[in-house]
Amino acid sequence: MSSEKTLNDWERKFQDNGYRLTTPRREIIRVVAESLKPLSPMEIFDIARQSIPTIGLVTVYRTIEKMESLKLIHRVHHINQCQTIFRSTQDHQHLLICTKCGKTEYFEGLDVEHAFEALSQKYEIEITGHSFQLFGICKTCANKPDKEQPSQ
Amino acid sequence: MSSEKTLNDWERKFQDNGYRLTTPRREIIRVVAESLKPLSPMEIFDIARQSIPTIGLVTVYRTIEKMESLKLIHRVHHINQCQTIFRSTQDHQHLLICTKCGKTEYFEGLDVEHAFEALSQKYEIEITGHSFQLFGICKTCANKPDKEQPSQ
DNA sequence: GTGCTTGCAAATTCTTTGCAACTTT
DNA sequence: AAAGTTGCAAAGAATTTGCAAGCAC
């Protein structure tokens, strides 16, 4: 899908949901829809500002909120930015996280590395690492609908 | 591996690398090594403070730094915390990211969902979502050793 | 005209840095 | 004793909120 089509789609989604298409908002949408890489709010701001110098960073944050609620974007894991930490194991990097209580464990039984060679060639990129996390509701939380934290 | 063993391992790693084992540092290590879930710096601080009330949040940040350089921990993707955004597609959530220039694209050719049913049963958790990202060096960057950004 | 949206300023929250006092080795 | 480490205070970033003026519909 061309980015021009994406852009129209996004603008239509905004209107269909009762959001107005203002000049700054359209520019922010355009920047994100056409970007080849994940962007931080400040990066979006800097790019958008080149066309609309009076734009405010706050508007960027608020437009991101709306794009997210419309599911037009999602958040990308950049290792250096995430500040939630967990003990690592040498072997496995595959995590299973309960979104309700936070309980987390490493899991085995899903081999993804076997496909890396073929993907490297197909997409012309040398794969050097990966992040793989599954989210779900653990047994304990499924049985207790109320908020519950693990012992620590 | 029991968390007691983990704890001893970690303390030894600190000492082997010339870091001193101080009271606050040991407590922070203990909290992280024994935690069942990923923790933010503030959460670590709050738990550690229960045993060592005089501990400082700064020490938590600095100990995290050291644990990370010793590869005892790693950072976990929590969707609500990461502020780097990228357009989403309805179908695929699998990203290929060049760590040098940031260029990102969705990829196909790796079916992970097929294993979810078996994993759900094995780990007693209902899987509701996942995040899967591959990191690497794209062809363009591999040919140009200098820093280079994609057009946007 | 109505009501959503904007940008500013200020308030919060999060993270890093400088430094003198303190601990570990 | 030497060198690494601590916690405070302050600086610096990043994000959110209140609000009057402005704009889309």
Coordinates of C-alpha atoms (C1' of nucleotides) in Angstrom, one line a residue:
Chain A
M1 CA 0.0 0.0 0.0
S2 CA 1.4 3.4 -1.0
S3 CA 1.9 5.9 1.7
E4 CA -0.4 8.3 -0.2
K5 CA -3.2 5.8 0.2
T6 CA -2.2 5.3 3.9
L7 CA -2.5 9.1 4.4
N8 CA -5.9 9.3 2.9
D9 CA -7.0 6.3 5.0
W10 CA -5.8 7.9 8.1
E11 CA -7.5 11.2 7.4
R12 CA -10.7 9.5 6.7
K13 CA -10.4 7.5 9.9
F14 CA -10.0 10.7 11.8
Q15 CA -13.1 12.2 10.3
D16 CA -15.2 9.1 10.6
N17 CA -14.5 9.2 14.3
G18 CA -15.5 12.8 14.7
Y19 CA -12.0 14.2 14.9
R20 CA -11.3 17.4 13.0
L21 CA -8.7 17.7 10.3
T22 CA -6.7 20.7 11.2
T23 CA -3.5 21.9 9.5
P24 CA -1.1 20.8 12.3
R25 CA -2.9 17.5 12.8
R26 CA -2.7 16.7 9.1
E27 CA 0.9 17.4 9.0
I28 CA 1.6 15.2 12.0
I29 CA -0.4 12.4 10.4
R30 CA 1.5 12.8 7.2
V31 CA 4.9 12.6 8.9
V32 CA 4.0 9.4 10.8
A33 CA 2.2 7.8 7.9
E34 CA 5.1 8.3 5.5
S35 CA 8.0 7.7 7.8
L36 CA 10.3 4.8 7.0
K37 CA 11.3 4.4 10.6
P38 CA 9.8 4.5 14.1
L39 CA 9.8 8.1 15.4
S40 CA 9.8 9.6 18.9
P41 CA 7.4 12.5 19.7
M42 CA 10.3 14.9 19.4
E43 CA 11.4 13.6 16.1
I44 CA 7.9 14.0 14.7
F45 CA 7.8 17.5 16.1
D46 CA 11.1 18.4 14.4
I47 CA 10.0 17.1 11.1
A48 CA 6.5 18.6 11.2
R49 CA 7.9 21.9 12.3
Q50 CA 9.8 22.2 9.0
S51 CA 6.4 22.7 7.2
I52 CA 4.4 24.3 10.0
P53 CA 6.8 26.3 12.2
T54 CA 4.2 27.3 14.7
I55 CA 3.2 23.7 15.6
G56 CA 3.4 22.8 19.3
L57 CA 5.0 19.6 20.8
V58 CA 1.8 19.2 22.8
T59 CA -0.2 18.8 19.7
V60 CA 2.2 16.0 18.6
Y61 CA 1.5 14.2 21.9
R62 CA -2.2 14.6 21.6
T63 CA -2.3 13.5 18.0
I64 CA -0.2 10.4 18.8
E65 CA -2.9 9.6 21.4
K66 CA -5.6 9.7 18.8
M67 CA -3.7 7.8 16.2
E68 CA -3.1 5.1 18.8
S69 CA -6.7 4.9 19.8
L70 CA -7.6 4.5 16.2
K71 CA -5.0 1.8 16.0
L72 CA -3.1 3.5 13.1
I73 CA 0.2 3.2 15.0
H74 CA 1.8 1.1 17.6
R75 CA 4.7 1.4 19.9
V76 CA 8.0 -0.2 19.1
H77 CA 10.5 -1.6 21.5
H78 CA 13.8 0.2 21.5
I79 CA 16.1 -1.4 23.9
N80 CA 17.7 1.8 25.1
Q81 CA 14.5 3.5 25.9
C82 CA 12.5 0.9 27.8
Q83 CA 13.1 1.2 31.6
T84 CA 11.4 -1.9 32.7
I85 CA 14.0 -4.5 33.6
F86 CA 14.0 -8.2 34.2
R87 CA 16.7 -10.8 35.0
S88 CA 18.1 -12.3 31.8
T89 CA 19.1 -15.8 31.1
Q90 CA 22.0 -16.7 28.9
D91 CA 20.0 -19.0 26.6
H92 CA 16.5 -17.7 26.1
Q93 CA 15.1 -14.3 25.4
H94 CA 11.5 -15.3 25.0
L95 CA 9.2 -14.0 27.6
L96 CA 5.7 -14.7 28.6
I97 CA 4.1 -11.8 30.5
C98 CA 0.8 -11.7 32.3
T99 CA -0.7 -8.3 31.5
K100 CA -2.8 -8.4 34.6
C101 CA -0.4 -9.2 37.4
G102 CA 2.9 -8.8 35.6
K103 CA 4.2 -12.2 36.4
T104 CA 6.8 -13.1 33.8
E105 CA 8.7 -16.1 32.8
Y106 CA 11.0 -17.3 30.1
F107 CA 9.4 -19.9 27.8
E108 CA 10.7 -22.6 25.5
G109 CA 9.1 -24.5 22.7
L110 CA 9.1 -22.0 19.9
D111 CA 12.1 -22.0 17.6
V112 CA 12.2 -18.8 15.6
E113 CA 16.0 -18.7 14.9
H114 CA 15.6 -21.4 12.2
A115 CA 13.9 -18.9 9.9
F116 CA 16.5 -16.1 10.3
E117 CA 18.7 -17.2 7.5
A118 CA 15.9 -17.2 5.0
L119 CA 14.6 -13.9 6.3
S120 CA 18.0 -12.3 6.1
Q121 CA 18.2 -13.1 2.4
K122 CA 14.6 -12.2 1.6
Y123 CA 14.8 -8.8 3.2
E124 CA 18.5 -8.1 2.6
I125 CA 19.4 -7.5 6.2
E126 CA 21.8 -9.2 8.5
I127 CA 19.9 -10.2 11.6
T128 CA 21.8 -9.5 14.8
G129 CA 19.2 -9.8 17.5
H130 CA 15.5 -10.1 18.3
S131 CA 12.9 -9.4 20.9
F132 CA 10.0 -11.7 21.4
Q133 CA 7.4 -11.4 24.0
L134 CA 4.0 -13.0 24.5
F135 CA 1.3 -11.3 26.5
G136 CA -1.6 -13.0 28.1
I137 CA -3.6 -13.7 31.3
C138 CA -2.1 -16.2 33.7
K139 CA -4.2 -18.9 35.3
T140 CA -4.2 -17.2 38.7
C141 CA -5.5 -13.9 37.2
A142 CA -8.1 -15.7 35.1
N143 CA -9.6 -17.1 38.2
K144 CA -9.5 -13.9 40.2
P145 CA -11.1 -11.1 38.2
D146 CA -9.9 -8.5 40.7
K147 CA -6.6 -6.8 40.6
E148 CA -3.9 -9.0 42.2
Q149 CA -0.2 -8.6 42.3
P150 CA 2.3 -11.5 42.6
S151 CA 4.2 -11.7 45.9
Q152 CA 6.8 -9.3 44.5
Chain B
M1 CA 17.9 -22.3 38.8
S2 CA 16.8 -21.1 42.2
S3 CA 16.7 -17.4 43.0
E4 CA 19.2 -18.0 45.8
K5 CA 21.7 -19.4 43.3
T6 CA 21.0 -16.5 41.0
L7 CA 21.7 -14.1 43.8
N8 CA 25.0 -15.7 44.6
D9 CA 25.9 -15.7 40.9
W10 CA 25.2 -12.0 40.6
E11 CA 27.1 -11.0 43.7
R12 CA 30.1 -13.0 42.4
K13 CA 29.8 -11.4 39.0
F14 CA 29.9 -8.0 40.6
Q15 CA 33.0 -8.8 42.6
D16 CA 34.7 -10.5 39.7
N17 CA 34.4 -7.3 37.7
G18 CA 35.9 -5.2 40.4
Y19 CA 32.6 -3.8 41.7
R20 CA 32.2 -3.6 45.4
L21 CA 29.4 -5.2 47.3
T22 CA 27.8 -2.6 49.4
T23 CA 24.7 -2.9 51.5
P24 CA 22.4 -0.9 49.2
R25 CA 23.8 -2.6 46.1
R26 CA 23.3 -6.0 47.5
E27 CA 19.7 -5.2 48.4
I28 CA 19.0 -3.9 44.9
I29 CA 20.5 -7.0 43.3
R30 CA 18.4 -9.2 45.6
V31 CA 15.2 -7.4 44.7
V32 CA 15.8 -7.7 40.9
A33 CA 17.2 -11.2 41.0
E34 CA 14.2 -12.5 43.0
S35 CA 11.5 -10.6 41.3
L36 CA 8.8 -12.5 39.5
K37 CA 8.0 -9.6 37.2
P38 CA 9.8 -6.9 35.4
L39 CA 10.3 -3.8 37.5
S40 CA 10.8 -0.1 36.9
P41 CA 13.5 1.8 38.7
M42 CA 10.9 3.3 41.0
E43 CA 9.4 -0.1 41.9
I44 CA 12.8 -1.4 42.7
F45 CA 13.5 1.6 44.8
D46 CA 10.2 1.2 46.7
I47 CA 10.8 -2.5 47.5
A48 CA 14.5 -2.0 48.4
R49 CA 13.6 0.9 50.7
Q50 CA 11.5 -1.4 52.9
S51 CA 14.7 -3.1 54.0
I52 CA 17.1 -0.2 53.7
P53 CA 15.2 3.0 54.3
T54 CA 18.1 5.3 53.6
I55 CA 18.7 4.0 50.1
G56 CA 18.7 6.5 47.2
L57 CA 16.9 6.3 43.9
V58 CA 20.1 7.3 42.2
T59 CA 21.8 4.2 43.5
V60 CA 19.1 2.1 41.9
Y61 CA 19.7 3.7 38.5
R62 CA 23.4 3.2 38.9
T63 CA 23.1 -0.4 40.0
I64 CA 20.8 -1.1 37.0
E65 CA 23.5 0.3 34.7
K66 CA 26.0 -2.1 36.2
M67 CA 23.7 -5.1 36.1
E68 CA 23.0 -4.3 32.5
S69 CA 26.6 -4.1 31.5
L70 CA 27.1 -7.4 33.2
K71 CA 24.2 -8.8 31.2
L72 CA 22.4 -9.9 34.3
I73 CA 19.2 -8.1 33.2
H74 CA 17.6 -6.9 30.1
R75 CA 14.9 -4.5 29.2
V76 CA 11.4 -5.5 28.6
H77 CA 8.9 -4.0 26.2
H78 CA 5.9 -2.6 27.9
I79 CA 3.6 -1.2 25.4
N80 CA 2.5 1.7 27.5
Q81 CA 5.9 2.9 28.2
C82 CA 7.7 2.9 24.9
Q83 CA 7.3 6.2 23.1
T84 CA 8.7 5.3 19.7
I85 CA 5.8 4.9 17.3
F86 CA 5.4 3.3 13.9
R87 CA 2.5 2.9 11.6
S88 CA 0.7 -0.3 12.1
T89 CA -0.8 -2.7 9.7
Q90 CA -3.9 -4.7 10.5
D91 CA -2.4 -8.0 9.8
H92 CA 1.2 -8.2 10.8
Q93 CA 3.0 -7.1 13.9
H94 CA 6.4 -8.5 13.0
L95 CA 9.0 -5.8 12.5
L96 CA 12.5 -5.8 11.0
I97 CA 14.5 -2.9 12.3
C98 CA 17.9 -1.7 11.1
T99 CA 19.7 -0.7 14.3
K100 CA 22.0 1.6 12.3
C101 CA 19.6 3.8 10.2
G102 CA 16.4 2.9 11.9
K103 CA 14.7 1.9 8.7
T104 CA 11.8 -0.5 9.6
E105 CA 9.5 -2.7 7.7
Y106 CA 7.0 -5.4 8.4
F107 CA 8.0 -8.9 7.4
E108 CA 6.3 -12.1 6.6
G109 CA 7.5 -15.6 6.5
L110 CA 7.6 -16.6 10.1
D111 CA 4.5 -18.2 11.6
V112 CA 4.6 -18.1 15.3
E113 CA 0.9 -18.2 16.1
H114 CA 0.7 -21.9 15.2
A115 CA 2.5 -22.6 18.5
F116 CA 0.4 -20.5 20.7
E117 CA -2.2 -23.1 21.5
A118 CA 0.5 -25.6 22.8
L119 CA 2.3 -22.8 24.7
S120 CA -1.0 -21.7 26.3
Q121 CA -1.5 -25.2 27.7
K122 CA 2.1 -25.8 28.7
Y123 CA 2.4 -22.5 30.7
E124 CA -1.2 -22.2 31.7
I125 CA -1.7 -18.8 30.3
E126 CA -4.2 -17.5 27.8
I127 CA -2.1 -15.7 25.1
T128 CA -3.8 -12.5 24.0
G129 CA -1.0 -10.7 22.1
H130 CA 2.6 -10.7 21.2
S131 CA 5.5 -8.4 20.1
F132 CA 8.1 -9.7 17.8
Q133 CA 10.9 -7.6 16.5
L134 CA 14.1 -8.5 14.6
F135 CA 17.1 -6.3 14.7
G136 CA 19.8 -6.1 12.2
I137 CA 21.9 -4.1 9.7
C138 CA 20.3 -3.4 6.4
K139 CA 22.1 -3.7 3.1
T140 CA 22.6 0.0 2.7
C141 CA 24.2 0.4 6.1
A142 CA 26.3 -2.6 5.7
N143 CA 27.9 -1.0 2.6
K144 CA 28.3 2.4 4.2
P145 CA 30.2 2.1 7.6
D146 CA 29.4 5.8 8.4
K147 CA 26.3 7.0 10.1
E148 CA 23.5 7.4 7.6
Q149 CA 19.9 8.2 8.1
P150 CA 17.1 7.1 5.7
S151 CA 15.4 10.0 3.9
Q152 CA 13.1 10.5 6.8
Chain C
dG1 C1' -22.3 29.8 16.4
dT2 C1' -20.8 25.5 18.7
dG3 C1' -17.6 22.7 20.3
dC4 C1' -13.3 20.6 19.3
dT5 C1' -8.4 21.9 18.9
dT6 C1' -4.3 24.7 19.4
dG7 C1' -0.2 26.5 21.6
dC8 C1' 1.6 28.6 25.7
dA9 C1' 3.0 28.3 30.3
dA10 C1' 3.3 25.7 34.3
dA11 C1' 3.2 21.5 36.7
dT12 C1' 4.8 16.7 37.0
dT13 C1' 7.5 13.0 36.4
dC14 C1' 11.6 10.7 35.1
dT15 C1' 16.6 10.4 34.6
dT16 C1' 21.3 12.2 34.9
dT17 C1' 25.2 14.8 36.9
dG18 C1' 28.4 17.2 40.4
dC19 C1' 30.2 16.6 44.7
dA20 C1' 31.6 15.9 49.6
dA21 C1' 31.2 12.3 52.9
dC22 C1' 31.4 7.4 53.6
dT23 C1' 32.6 2.2 52.8
dT24 C1' 34.8 -1.6 50.9
dT25 C1' 38.9 -3.8 49.9
Chain D
dA1 C1' 45.1 4.4 52.6
dA2 C1' 43.2 4.2 48.1
dA3 C1' 39.6 3.9 45.2
dG4 C1' 35.0 2.9 44.4
dT5 C1' 30.3 4.1 46.1
dT6 C1' 26.6 6.7 48.4
dG7 C1' 22.9 10.1 48.9
dC8 C1' 21.7 14.8 48.5
dA9 C1' 20.7 18.6 45.7
dA10 C1' 20.2 20.5 41.4
dA11 C1' 20.1 20.2 36.6
dG12 C1' 18.1 18.4 32.5
dA13 C1' 14.5 15.7 29.8
dA14 C1' 10.2 14.0 28.9
dT15 C1' 5.3 14.1 29.4
dT16 C1' 0.9 16.0 31.1
dT17 C1' -2.5 19.5 32.4
dG18 C1' -5.1 24.1 32.6
dC19 C1' -6.8 27.5 29.9
dA20 C1' -7.9 31.4 26.8
dA21 C1' -7.8 32.1 21.9
dG22 C1' -8.6 30.1 17.4
dC23 C1' -10.5 27.1 13.8
dA24 C1' -13.3 23.3 11.6
dC25 C1' -17.6 22.0 10.8

